[in-house]
Amino acid sequence: MATAKKSVDFPAGTDVGGSAASDPNEGDDHRDIEAGGAVSAPATVATTPRPRGQRLASLDVFRGITVVLMIIVDDVGGLVPAISHSPWDGITLADFVFPFFLFIVGVSLAFAFKRVPNRALATKKAIVRASKLFLLGVILQGGFFHSIHDLTYGVDIRKIRLMGVLQRIAIAYLAVALCEIWLRGGASDIGAGGYALIRRYRHQLFVGLVLTVTYMMFLYGMYVPDWEYEVTSPDNTLKHLTVKCGVRGDTGPGCNAVGMIDRHVLGIQHLYTRPVYLKTAQCSINSPRNGLLPPDAPAWCEAPFEPEGLLSSLMAIVTCLIGLQIGHVIVHFKEHGERIVRWSIPSLSLLILGFFLDLFGLHLNKSLYSLSYTCVTTGTAGLFFAGIYLLVDVYGFKQPLFLMEWVGKHALMIFVLVACNVCPILVHGFYWREPQNNLFKFIGIGG
């Protein structure tokens, strides 16, 4: 994620990731009421259902691990560029975090809307929840809260950042929730074969295909003309820069269709001002770290770019839709072995497809949310989830991962307090005589 901090999902309205749906009309969220407890082998299935209120522990553990990973790559990534976000093409550990959250949202939605007796009411609730998350994202990531070393707050609404990771998750959640509410077949077909499952959810799969084709058409078919912007230099002088493009299908930082759409629709003043491509060799003498601009830096280096923009959000929805199909496997298949196989085969296929696409020129790129990036990260998420499920829900290794499960159950709270710097800012606000005499300086953090 190119933002300062990452985000988490909010699908079921009570805590992030959909723990404990509050409305019985929405069915069970991510409670696995059919899978048995710990067994001696994946092929052995406990036939006694779990109590209704028991949660799918592996999903909480997966979410918790992703939250911890998010905090690590954010706080350590500046010191270890190898795990920080890739400056442009390529993929690193940090680039898996956001797709993992989107994947978890999709899995959770298969349970949050498992039973929908009133589609209109369920749609209203989904819209309200998505709106709350979007607004929270604007407040937390739009620039209102100050940085750790700046004891001010507030933002000029003429320059507020409109998009962000929470906002993108809200968009993906709403789109996929509507698909689950309105675009699925009739009877449950519990235990039916894979073809029956595809037939039941064929309209959702068609939506994913349409979104992918639309994204590819815009990315590679839209003409990007020259464009201009202004930036204030360190000596407070206003610089007027022109980026020369006049190309079609370019996927570089300065002349891609993703950035052009955001500049025209959102407005360049509402985009993210510290894009990850500032760490490229063209824009930093300390690449892959941030640094001074080289003398021959291209004009686009100082331009804003929204890594959670409008066009790239189409592929974020696709990631969430794939997670939804993984969740459907839990709903429709009872045996642990069946579930793991039906997760592993498509996930491995996506992973291989993504690397082949990258090999043939459709490069892995998080900022553009490229098709190859979508395949690799979503395939990895599916395999990782299958592994956690095998470890936690099949073999019962819950105690060693208790902390991760707890973090997963309280992901939104941890995100707000830690990942969005709310807790550090509160501590930093108490100082002795001068703002620089604060607890962080006393313990050796910051200057």
Short mmCIF file of C-alpha atoms in Angstrom, two decimals:
data_model
loop_
_atom_site.label_atom_id
_atom_site.label_comp_id
_atom_site.label_asym_id
_atom_site.label_seq_id
_atom_site.Cartn_x
_atom_site.Cartn_y
_atom_site.Cartn_z
CA MET A 1 0.00 0.00 0.00
CA ALA A 2 1.44 3.29 -0.93
CA THR A 3 -0.25 5.14 1.87
CA ALA A 4 1.48 5.67 5.15
CA LYS A 5 -0.47 2.88 6.77
CA LYS A 6 -2.55 -0.01 5.69
CA SER A 7 -6.07 -0.86 6.26
CA VAL A 8 -8.44 -3.56 7.33
CA ASP A 9 -11.85 -4.85 6.34
CA PHE A 10 -15.20 -3.88 7.85
CA PRO A 11 -17.79 -6.16 6.36
CA ALA A 12 -20.16 -7.08 9.15
CA GLY A 13 -20.63 -3.82 10.96
CA THR A 14 -19.52 -4.71 14.47
CA ASP A 15 -15.80 -5.13 14.16
CA VAL A 16 -13.50 -5.15 11.22
CA GLY A 17 -13.77 -8.32 9.18
CA GLY A 18 -17.31 -9.18 10.14
CA SER A 19 -17.15 -10.78 13.54
CA ALA A 20 -20.58 -11.40 14.95
CA ALA A 21 -23.24 -10.13 12.59
CA SER A 22 -25.72 -8.21 14.67
CA ASP A 23 -28.72 -8.83 12.43
CA PRO A 24 -30.12 -12.35 12.20
CA ASN A 25 -31.46 -11.55 8.75
CA GLU A 26 -27.89 -11.50 7.49
CA GLY A 27 -27.22 -15.05 8.60
CA ASP A 28 -23.96 -16.21 10.09
CA ASP A 29 -20.96 -14.11 9.17
CA HIS A 30 -17.73 -16.11 9.37
CA ARG A 31 -18.93 -18.76 11.75
CA ASP A 32 -18.27 -22.19 10.34
CA ILE A 33 -21.26 -24.03 11.77
CA GLU A 34 -20.65 -27.19 9.80
CA ALA A 35 -16.92 -27.93 9.99
CA GLY A 36 -15.80 -30.16 12.79
CA GLY A 37 -13.11 -29.46 15.33
CA ALA A 38 -9.52 -30.65 15.39
CA VAL A 39 -8.97 -34.01 13.74
CA SER A 40 -6.06 -36.32 13.21
CA ALA A 41 -5.91 -35.94 9.43
CA PRO A 42 -7.40 -33.66 6.78
CA ALA A 43 -9.51 -36.45 5.32
CA THR A 44 -11.18 -37.16 8.66
CA VAL A 45 -14.31 -35.13 9.21
CA ALA A 46 -16.09 -34.54 12.48
CA THR A 47 -19.80 -34.86 11.85
CA THR A 48 -20.94 -33.05 14.98
CA PRO A 49 -21.68 -29.42 14.11
CA ARG A 50 -20.00 -26.70 16.04
CA PRO A 51 -22.11 -24.55 18.35
CA ARG A 52 -23.81 -21.80 16.40
CA GLY A 53 -21.78 -19.00 17.95
CA GLN A 54 -18.37 -20.54 17.33
CA ARG A 55 -16.26 -18.60 14.86
CA LEU A 56 -14.06 -19.79 12.04
CA ALA A 57 -10.81 -19.33 13.95
CA SER A 58 -8.57 -19.57 10.88
CA LEU A 59 -10.14 -16.44 9.37
CA ASP A 60 -9.45 -14.46 12.56
CA VAL A 61 -5.88 -15.79 12.64
CA PHE A 62 -5.39 -14.88 8.98
CA ARG A 63 -6.67 -11.37 9.65
CA GLY A 64 -4.51 -11.02 12.74
CA ILE A 65 -1.36 -12.14 10.93
CA THR A 66 -2.11 -9.64 8.17
CA VAL A 67 -2.56 -6.80 10.68
CA VAL A 68 0.76 -7.64 12.34
CA LEU A 69 2.42 -7.90 8.94
CA MET A 70 0.99 -4.49 8.05
CA ILE A 71 2.50 -2.90 11.15
CA ILE A 72 5.88 -4.58 10.57
CA VAL A 73 6.26 -3.49 6.95
CA ASP A 74 5.13 0.04 7.79
CA ASP A 75 7.47 0.51 10.73
CA VAL A 76 10.44 -1.54 9.52
CA GLY A 77 10.07 -0.99 5.79
CA GLY A 78 11.93 2.32 5.93
CA LEU A 79 14.96 0.52 7.33
CA VAL A 80 14.67 -2.60 5.19
CA PRO A 81 13.64 -1.59 1.64
CA ALA A 82 13.41 -5.23 0.61
CA ILE A 83 10.14 -5.61 2.55
CA SER A 84 8.81 -2.12 1.84
CA HIS A 85 6.54 -1.38 -1.11
CA SER A 86 8.06 -1.85 -4.54
CA PRO A 87 8.80 1.60 -6.06
CA TRP A 88 6.86 0.62 -9.19
CA ASP A 89 7.02 -2.71 -11.07
CA GLY A 90 7.71 -5.78 -8.98
CA ILE A 91 6.36 -7.10 -5.71
CA THR A 92 7.59 -7.20 -2.12
CA LEU A 93 6.25 -8.46 1.21
CA ALA A 94 4.43 -5.18 1.87
CA ASP A 95 2.55 -5.45 -1.42
CA PHE A 96 0.69 -8.55 -0.22
CA VAL A 97 -0.93 -6.85 2.78
CA PHE A 98 -3.77 -4.92 1.16
CA PRO A 99 -4.93 -7.73 -1.18
CA PHE A 100 -4.97 -10.06 1.82
CA PHE A 101 -7.44 -7.75 3.56
CA LEU A 102 -9.64 -7.53 0.48
CA PHE A 103 -9.57 -11.31 0.21
CA ILE A 104 -10.65 -11.61 3.86
CA VAL A 105 -13.52 -9.20 3.23
CA GLY A 106 -14.76 -11.44 0.44
CA VAL A 107 -14.55 -14.61 2.51
CA SER A 108 -16.43 -12.92 5.36
CA LEU A 109 -19.20 -11.73 3.05
CA ALA A 110 -20.05 -15.31 2.09
CA PHE A 111 -21.19 -15.69 5.71
CA ALA A 112 -22.49 -12.20 6.39
CA PHE A 113 -25.07 -12.66 3.61
CA LYS A 114 -25.46 -16.42 3.78
CA ARG A 115 -29.22 -15.98 4.28
CA VAL A 116 -30.91 -12.86 2.92
CA PRO A 117 -34.69 -13.00 3.42
CA ASN A 118 -35.05 -9.29 2.65
CA ARG A 119 -32.77 -8.11 -0.14
CA ALA A 120 -33.81 -4.47 0.10
CA LEU A 121 -33.04 -4.34 3.82
CA ALA A 122 -29.72 -6.13 3.33
CA THR A 123 -28.81 -3.67 0.56
CA LYS A 124 -29.60 -0.72 2.82
CA LYS A 125 -27.42 -2.13 5.59
CA ALA A 126 -24.54 -2.74 3.17
CA ILE A 127 -24.75 0.83 1.87
CA VAL A 128 -24.81 2.27 5.40
CA ARG A 129 -21.81 0.20 6.49
CA ALA A 130 -19.80 1.03 3.39
CA SER A 131 -20.60 4.74 3.85
CA LYS A 132 -19.41 4.65 7.46
CA LEU A 133 -16.14 2.99 6.48
CA PHE A 134 -15.61 5.41 3.59
CA LEU A 135 -16.17 8.41 5.87
CA LEU A 136 -13.82 6.94 8.49
CA GLY A 137 -11.18 6.58 5.79
CA VAL A 138 -11.53 10.21 4.72
CA ILE A 139 -11.15 11.35 8.33
CA LEU A 140 -8.19 9.11 9.14
CA GLN A 141 -6.36 9.27 5.81
CA GLY A 142 -7.55 12.48 4.21
CA GLY A 143 -5.02 14.65 6.03
CA PHE A 144 -7.04 15.79 9.06
CA PHE A 145 -4.77 14.14 11.63
CA HIS A 146 -1.24 15.51 11.93
CA SER A 147 1.91 13.47 11.66
CA ILE A 148 3.80 12.29 14.71
CA HIS A 149 6.26 15.18 14.55
CA ASP A 150 3.76 17.96 13.78
CA LEU A 151 1.56 19.09 16.66
CA THR A 152 -1.19 20.52 14.48
CA TYR A 153 -4.34 19.06 13.01
CA GLY A 154 -6.94 19.91 10.43
CA VAL A 155 -6.94 19.92 6.64
CA ASP A 156 -7.90 22.38 3.93
CA ILE A 157 -10.90 20.69 2.34
CA ARG A 158 -9.76 22.05 -1.03
CA LYS A 159 -6.81 19.66 -0.75
CA ILE A 160 -8.23 16.80 1.28
CA ARG A 161 -7.36 13.33 0.02
CA LEU A 162 -10.58 11.67 -1.10
CA MET A 163 -9.42 8.09 -1.63
CA GLY A 164 -7.39 5.76 0.54
CA VAL A 165 -7.19 2.15 1.66
CA LEU A 166 -10.28 2.28 3.88
CA GLN A 167 -12.22 4.02 1.14
CA ARG A 168 -11.19 1.38 -1.38
CA ILE A 169 -12.19 -1.39 0.99
CA ALA A 170 -15.56 0.31 1.43
CA ILE A 171 -16.05 0.37 -2.35
CA ALA A 172 -15.02 -3.27 -2.75
CA TYR A 173 -17.19 -4.34 0.18
CA LEU A 174 -20.26 -2.61 -1.21
CA ALA A 175 -19.80 -3.92 -4.74
CA VAL A 176 -19.25 -7.52 -3.62
CA ALA A 177 -22.02 -7.36 -1.01
CA LEU A 178 -24.47 -6.30 -3.73
CA CYS A 179 -23.26 -9.19 -5.89
CA GLU A 180 -23.85 -11.62 -3.04
CA ILE A 181 -27.29 -10.17 -2.25
CA TRP A 182 -28.63 -9.94 -5.80
CA LEU A 183 -26.52 -12.15 -8.08
CA ARG A 184 -26.64 -15.73 -6.90
CA GLY A 185 -28.66 -18.79 -7.76
CA GLY A 186 -31.47 -20.46 -5.90
CA ALA A 187 -31.08 -23.65 -3.88
CA SER A 188 -28.06 -24.11 -1.65
CA ASP A 189 -26.73 -27.25 -3.42
CA ILE A 190 -24.83 -28.34 -0.32
CA GLY A 191 -22.15 -30.81 -1.36
CA ALA A 192 -22.83 -30.37 -5.09
CA GLY A 193 -19.94 -30.58 -7.51
CA GLY A 194 -17.81 -27.71 -8.67
CA TYR A 195 -19.86 -27.19 -11.82
CA ALA A 196 -23.04 -26.70 -9.80
CA LEU A 197 -21.24 -24.12 -7.70
CA ILE A 198 -20.04 -22.26 -10.78
CA ARG A 199 -23.58 -22.33 -12.19
CA ARG A 200 -25.03 -20.95 -8.95
CA TYR A 201 -22.58 -18.03 -8.84
CA ARG A 202 -22.05 -17.57 -12.58
CA HIS A 203 -23.39 -14.01 -12.53
CA GLN A 204 -20.85 -13.00 -9.89
CA LEU A 205 -18.07 -14.56 -11.95
CA PHE A 206 -19.35 -12.69 -15.00
CA VAL A 207 -19.15 -9.40 -13.05
CA GLY A 208 -15.52 -10.18 -12.22
CA LEU A 209 -14.81 -10.85 -15.89
CA VAL A 210 -16.48 -7.61 -16.97
CA LEU A 211 -14.52 -5.59 -14.42
CA THR A 212 -11.25 -7.16 -15.55
CA VAL A 213 -11.93 -6.56 -19.24
CA THR A 214 -13.01 -2.97 -18.53
CA TYR A 215 -9.85 -2.30 -16.55
CA MET A 216 -7.63 -3.74 -19.27
CA MET A 217 -9.42 -1.76 -22.00
CA PHE A 218 -8.93 1.53 -20.16
CA LEU A 219 -5.36 0.81 -19.07
CA TYR A 220 -4.09 -0.26 -22.48
CA GLY A 221 -6.55 1.50 -24.78
CA MET A 222 -6.97 5.02 -23.38
CA TYR A 223 -4.91 7.84 -24.86
CA VAL A 224 -3.01 9.88 -22.26
CA PRO A 225 -2.16 13.43 -23.40
CA ASP A 226 0.45 15.79 -21.97
CA TRP A 227 -0.55 17.25 -18.62
CA GLU A 228 0.56 19.99 -16.22
CA TYR A 229 0.68 20.57 -12.50
CA GLU A 230 2.15 22.94 -9.93
CA VAL A 231 4.25 22.15 -6.90
CA THR A 232 5.75 24.27 -4.12
CA SER A 233 9.52 23.82 -3.82
CA PRO A 234 11.40 23.79 -0.48
CA ASP A 235 12.16 27.52 -0.83
CA ASN A 236 8.39 28.20 -1.12
CA THR A 237 8.52 29.09 -4.80
CA LEU A 238 5.80 27.75 -7.08
CA LYS A 239 7.01 25.52 -9.89
CA HIS A 240 4.97 24.81 -12.99
CA LEU A 241 5.79 21.43 -14.55
CA THR A 242 4.66 19.75 -17.76
CA VAL A 243 4.67 15.98 -18.19
CA LYS A 244 5.10 14.92 -21.80
CA CYS A 245 2.96 11.91 -22.67
CA GLY A 246 0.93 11.65 -25.85
CA VAL A 247 0.88 7.84 -25.58
CA ARG A 248 -1.58 4.97 -25.33
CA GLY A 249 -1.20 1.91 -23.12
CA ASP A 250 1.78 3.20 -21.13
CA THR A 251 2.21 1.68 -17.66
CA GLY A 252 4.98 3.93 -16.36
CA PRO A 253 4.47 6.30 -13.41
CA GLY A 254 3.83 9.47 -15.42
CA CYS A 255 1.64 8.55 -18.39
CA ASN A 256 -0.72 5.75 -17.36
CA ALA A 257 -4.51 5.83 -17.66
CA VAL A 258 -4.97 5.10 -13.96
CA GLY A 259 -3.41 8.43 -12.95
CA MET A 260 -5.09 10.35 -15.76
CA ILE A 261 -8.59 9.26 -14.74
CA ASP A 262 -7.94 10.22 -11.11
CA ARG A 263 -6.59 13.65 -12.10
CA HIS A 264 -9.67 14.36 -14.19
CA VAL A 265 -12.35 12.89 -11.93
CA LEU A 266 -11.01 13.45 -8.41
CA GLY A 267 -8.79 16.45 -9.14
CA ILE A 268 -5.02 16.45 -8.76
CA GLN A 269 -5.28 18.44 -5.52
CA HIS A 270 -7.13 15.50 -3.90
CA LEU A 271 -4.58 12.81 -4.71
CA TYR A 272 -1.88 11.24 -2.54
CA THR A 273 1.14 13.56 -2.41
CA ARG A 274 3.86 11.04 -1.45
CA PRO A 275 3.57 8.31 -4.09
CA VAL A 276 5.76 5.25 -3.88
CA TYR A 277 7.50 6.05 -7.17
CA LEU A 278 9.47 8.73 -5.29
CA LYS A 279 11.77 5.82 -4.39
CA THR A 280 12.56 4.92 -8.01
CA ALA A 281 16.03 5.55 -9.42
CA GLN A 282 14.60 8.33 -11.61
CA CYS A 283 13.28 10.22 -8.57
CA SER A 284 15.71 9.47 -5.72
CA ILE A 285 19.47 9.50 -5.46
CA ASN A 286 19.07 7.05 -2.56
CA SER A 287 16.82 4.58 -4.41
CA PRO A 288 15.21 2.30 -3.26
CA ARG A 289 14.88 4.73 -0.37
CA ASN A 290 13.47 8.24 -0.51
CA GLY A 291 16.06 10.89 -1.24
CA LEU A 292 16.81 14.09 -3.10
CA LEU A 293 15.74 14.38 -6.72
CA PRO A 294 18.50 13.67 -9.25
CA PRO A 295 19.41 16.61 -11.51
CA ASP A 296 17.80 14.90 -14.51
CA ALA A 297 14.64 13.75 -12.67
CA PRO A 298 11.60 13.48 -14.97
CA ALA A 299 8.80 16.00 -14.56
CA TRP A 300 6.34 13.50 -13.06
CA CYS A 301 8.47 12.77 -9.97
CA GLU A 302 6.90 15.51 -7.85
CA ALA A 303 3.35 14.93 -9.06
CA PRO A 304 0.65 13.44 -6.81
CA PHE A 305 -0.57 9.95 -7.64
CA GLU A 306 -3.43 8.04 -6.01
CA PRO A 307 -2.46 4.39 -5.36
CA GLU A 308 -6.05 3.69 -4.31
CA GLY A 309 -7.60 5.33 -7.34
CA LEU A 310 -10.78 4.78 -9.29
CA LEU A 311 -9.72 2.58 -12.21
CA SER A 312 -7.42 0.36 -10.15
CA SER A 313 -10.26 -0.16 -7.65
CA LEU A 314 -11.95 -2.33 -10.29
CA MET A 315 -9.28 -4.97 -9.75
CA ALA A 316 -9.56 -4.56 -5.99
CA ILE A 317 -13.22 -5.55 -6.35
CA VAL A 318 -12.10 -8.60 -8.36
CA THR A 319 -9.80 -9.62 -5.49
CA CYS A 320 -12.72 -9.34 -3.09
CA LEU A 321 -14.96 -11.34 -5.45
CA ILE A 322 -12.41 -14.16 -5.53
CA GLY A 323 -12.37 -14.18 -1.74
CA LEU A 324 -16.16 -14.44 -1.83
CA GLN A 325 -15.94 -17.59 -3.94
CA ILE A 326 -13.48 -19.06 -1.43
CA GLY A 327 -16.06 -18.34 1.26
CA HIS A 328 -18.72 -20.12 -0.78
CA VAL A 329 -16.64 -23.30 -0.62
CA ILE A 330 -16.94 -23.24 3.18
CA VAL A 331 -20.70 -22.79 2.93
CA HIS A 332 -21.30 -25.55 0.37
CA PHE A 333 -18.73 -28.23 1.29
CA LYS A 334 -18.47 -29.98 4.63
CA GLU A 335 -15.30 -32.05 4.54
CA HIS A 336 -11.99 -30.43 5.38
CA GLY A 337 -10.21 -32.24 2.57
CA GLU A 338 -12.74 -31.09 -0.02
CA ARG A 339 -12.45 -27.49 1.11
CA ILE A 340 -8.67 -27.44 1.02
CA VAL A 341 -8.55 -29.01 -2.44
CA ARG A 342 -11.16 -26.60 -3.82
CA TRP A 343 -9.19 -23.66 -2.41
CA SER A 344 -5.75 -24.86 -3.40
CA ILE A 345 -6.31 -25.72 -7.07
CA PRO A 346 -7.75 -22.34 -8.19
CA SER A 347 -5.36 -20.43 -5.91
CA LEU A 348 -2.32 -22.21 -7.33
CA SER A 349 -3.67 -21.65 -10.84
CA LEU A 350 -4.02 -17.92 -10.21
CA LEU A 351 -0.51 -17.74 -8.80
CA ILE A 352 1.00 -19.46 -11.85
CA LEU A 353 -1.10 -17.35 -14.23
CA GLY A 354 0.05 -14.15 -12.56
CA PHE A 355 3.73 -15.00 -12.94
CA PHE A 356 3.20 -15.99 -16.57
CA LEU A 357 1.46 -12.65 -17.26
CA ASP A 358 4.39 -10.83 -15.66
CA LEU A 359 6.83 -12.85 -17.74
CA PHE A 360 5.02 -11.84 -20.93
CA GLY A 361 4.96 -8.10 -20.17
CA LEU A 362 1.93 -7.50 -17.94
CA HIS A 363 4.12 -6.57 -15.01
CA LEU A 364 3.32 -7.00 -11.34
CA ASN A 365 2.40 -3.53 -10.14
CA LYS A 366 0.66 -2.65 -6.91
CA SER A 367 0.10 1.03 -7.68
CA LEU A 368 -1.76 0.18 -10.90
CA TYR A 369 -3.26 -2.99 -9.34
CA SER A 370 -2.34 -4.84 -12.53
CA LEU A 371 -3.95 -8.11 -13.60
CA SER A 372 -0.78 -10.08 -12.86
CA TYR A 373 -0.58 -8.48 -9.42
CA THR A 374 -4.22 -9.41 -8.77
CA CYS A 375 -3.60 -13.04 -9.74
CA VAL A 376 -0.38 -13.47 -7.74
CA THR A 377 -1.59 -11.81 -4.54
CA THR A 378 -5.03 -13.43 -4.58
CA GLY A 379 -3.57 -16.85 -5.36
CA THR A 380 -1.11 -16.43 -2.50
CA ALA A 381 -3.94 -15.38 -0.17
CA GLY A 382 -5.93 -18.50 -1.07
CA LEU A 383 -3.00 -20.84 -0.43
CA PHE A 384 -2.08 -19.05 2.79
CA PHE A 385 -5.65 -19.26 4.04
CA ALA A 386 -5.80 -22.97 3.19
CA GLY A 387 -2.61 -23.51 5.18
CA ILE A 388 -3.93 -21.61 8.20
CA TYR A 389 -7.23 -23.47 8.01
CA LEU A 390 -5.38 -26.80 7.98
CA LEU A 391 -3.25 -25.78 10.95
CA VAL A 392 -5.95 -24.11 13.08
CA ASP A 393 -9.36 -25.58 12.23
CA VAL A 394 -8.29 -29.07 11.16
CA TYR A 395 -5.36 -29.88 13.45
CA GLY A 396 -6.47 -27.55 16.23
CA PHE A 397 -3.28 -25.53 16.78
CA LYS A 398 -5.17 -22.56 18.20
CA GLN A 399 -3.33 -21.93 21.45
CA PRO A 400 0.04 -20.96 19.88
CA LEU A 401 -1.83 -18.54 17.59
CA PHE A 402 -4.14 -17.14 20.26
CA LEU A 403 -2.57 -13.68 20.03
CA MET A 404 -3.04 -13.55 16.26
CA GLU A 405 -6.67 -14.60 16.68
CA TRP A 406 -7.22 -11.83 19.24
CA VAL A 407 -5.65 -9.25 16.95
CA GLY A 408 -7.89 -10.45 14.12
CA LYS A 409 -11.00 -10.00 16.24
CA HIS A 410 -10.02 -6.41 17.08
CA ALA A 411 -8.45 -5.42 13.77
CA LEU A 412 -10.27 -2.13 13.27
CA MET A 413 -9.43 -0.88 16.76
CA ILE A 414 -5.76 -1.77 16.29
CA PHE A 415 -5.69 -0.14 12.87
CA VAL A 416 -7.12 3.13 14.18
CA LEU A 417 -4.95 3.27 17.30
CA VAL A 418 -1.66 2.01 15.88
CA ALA A 419 -1.61 1.96 12.10
CA CYS A 420 -3.20 5.41 11.77
CA ASN A 421 -0.89 6.88 14.43
CA VAL A 422 -3.78 7.87 16.72
CA CYS A 423 -2.13 6.36 19.80
CA PRO A 424 1.38 7.74 19.02
CA ILE A 425 -0.13 11.17 18.33
CA LEU A 426 -1.94 11.18 21.68
CA VAL A 427 1.29 10.29 23.50
CA HIS A 428 3.30 12.77 21.46
CA GLY A 429 0.93 15.57 22.43
CA PHE A 430 2.19 15.60 26.02
CA TYR A 431 5.54 17.38 26.39
CA TRP A 432 7.61 19.40 28.90
CA ARG A 433 7.80 23.15 28.08
CA GLU A 434 8.71 22.62 24.42
CA PRO A 435 7.02 20.25 21.93
CA GLN A 436 10.32 18.51 21.22
CA ASN A 437 10.60 17.50 24.90
CA ASN A 438 8.23 14.53 24.62
CA LEU A 439 8.19 10.87 25.52
CA PHE A 440 9.28 9.78 22.05
CA LYS A 441 12.46 11.82 22.25
CA PHE A 442 13.09 10.49 25.76
CA ILE A 443 12.99 6.87 24.57
CA GLY A 444 15.00 7.66 21.43
CA ILE A 445 12.27 7.76 18.77
CA GLY A 446 12.26 10.76 16.47
CA GLY A 447 14.05 14.05 16.92
#
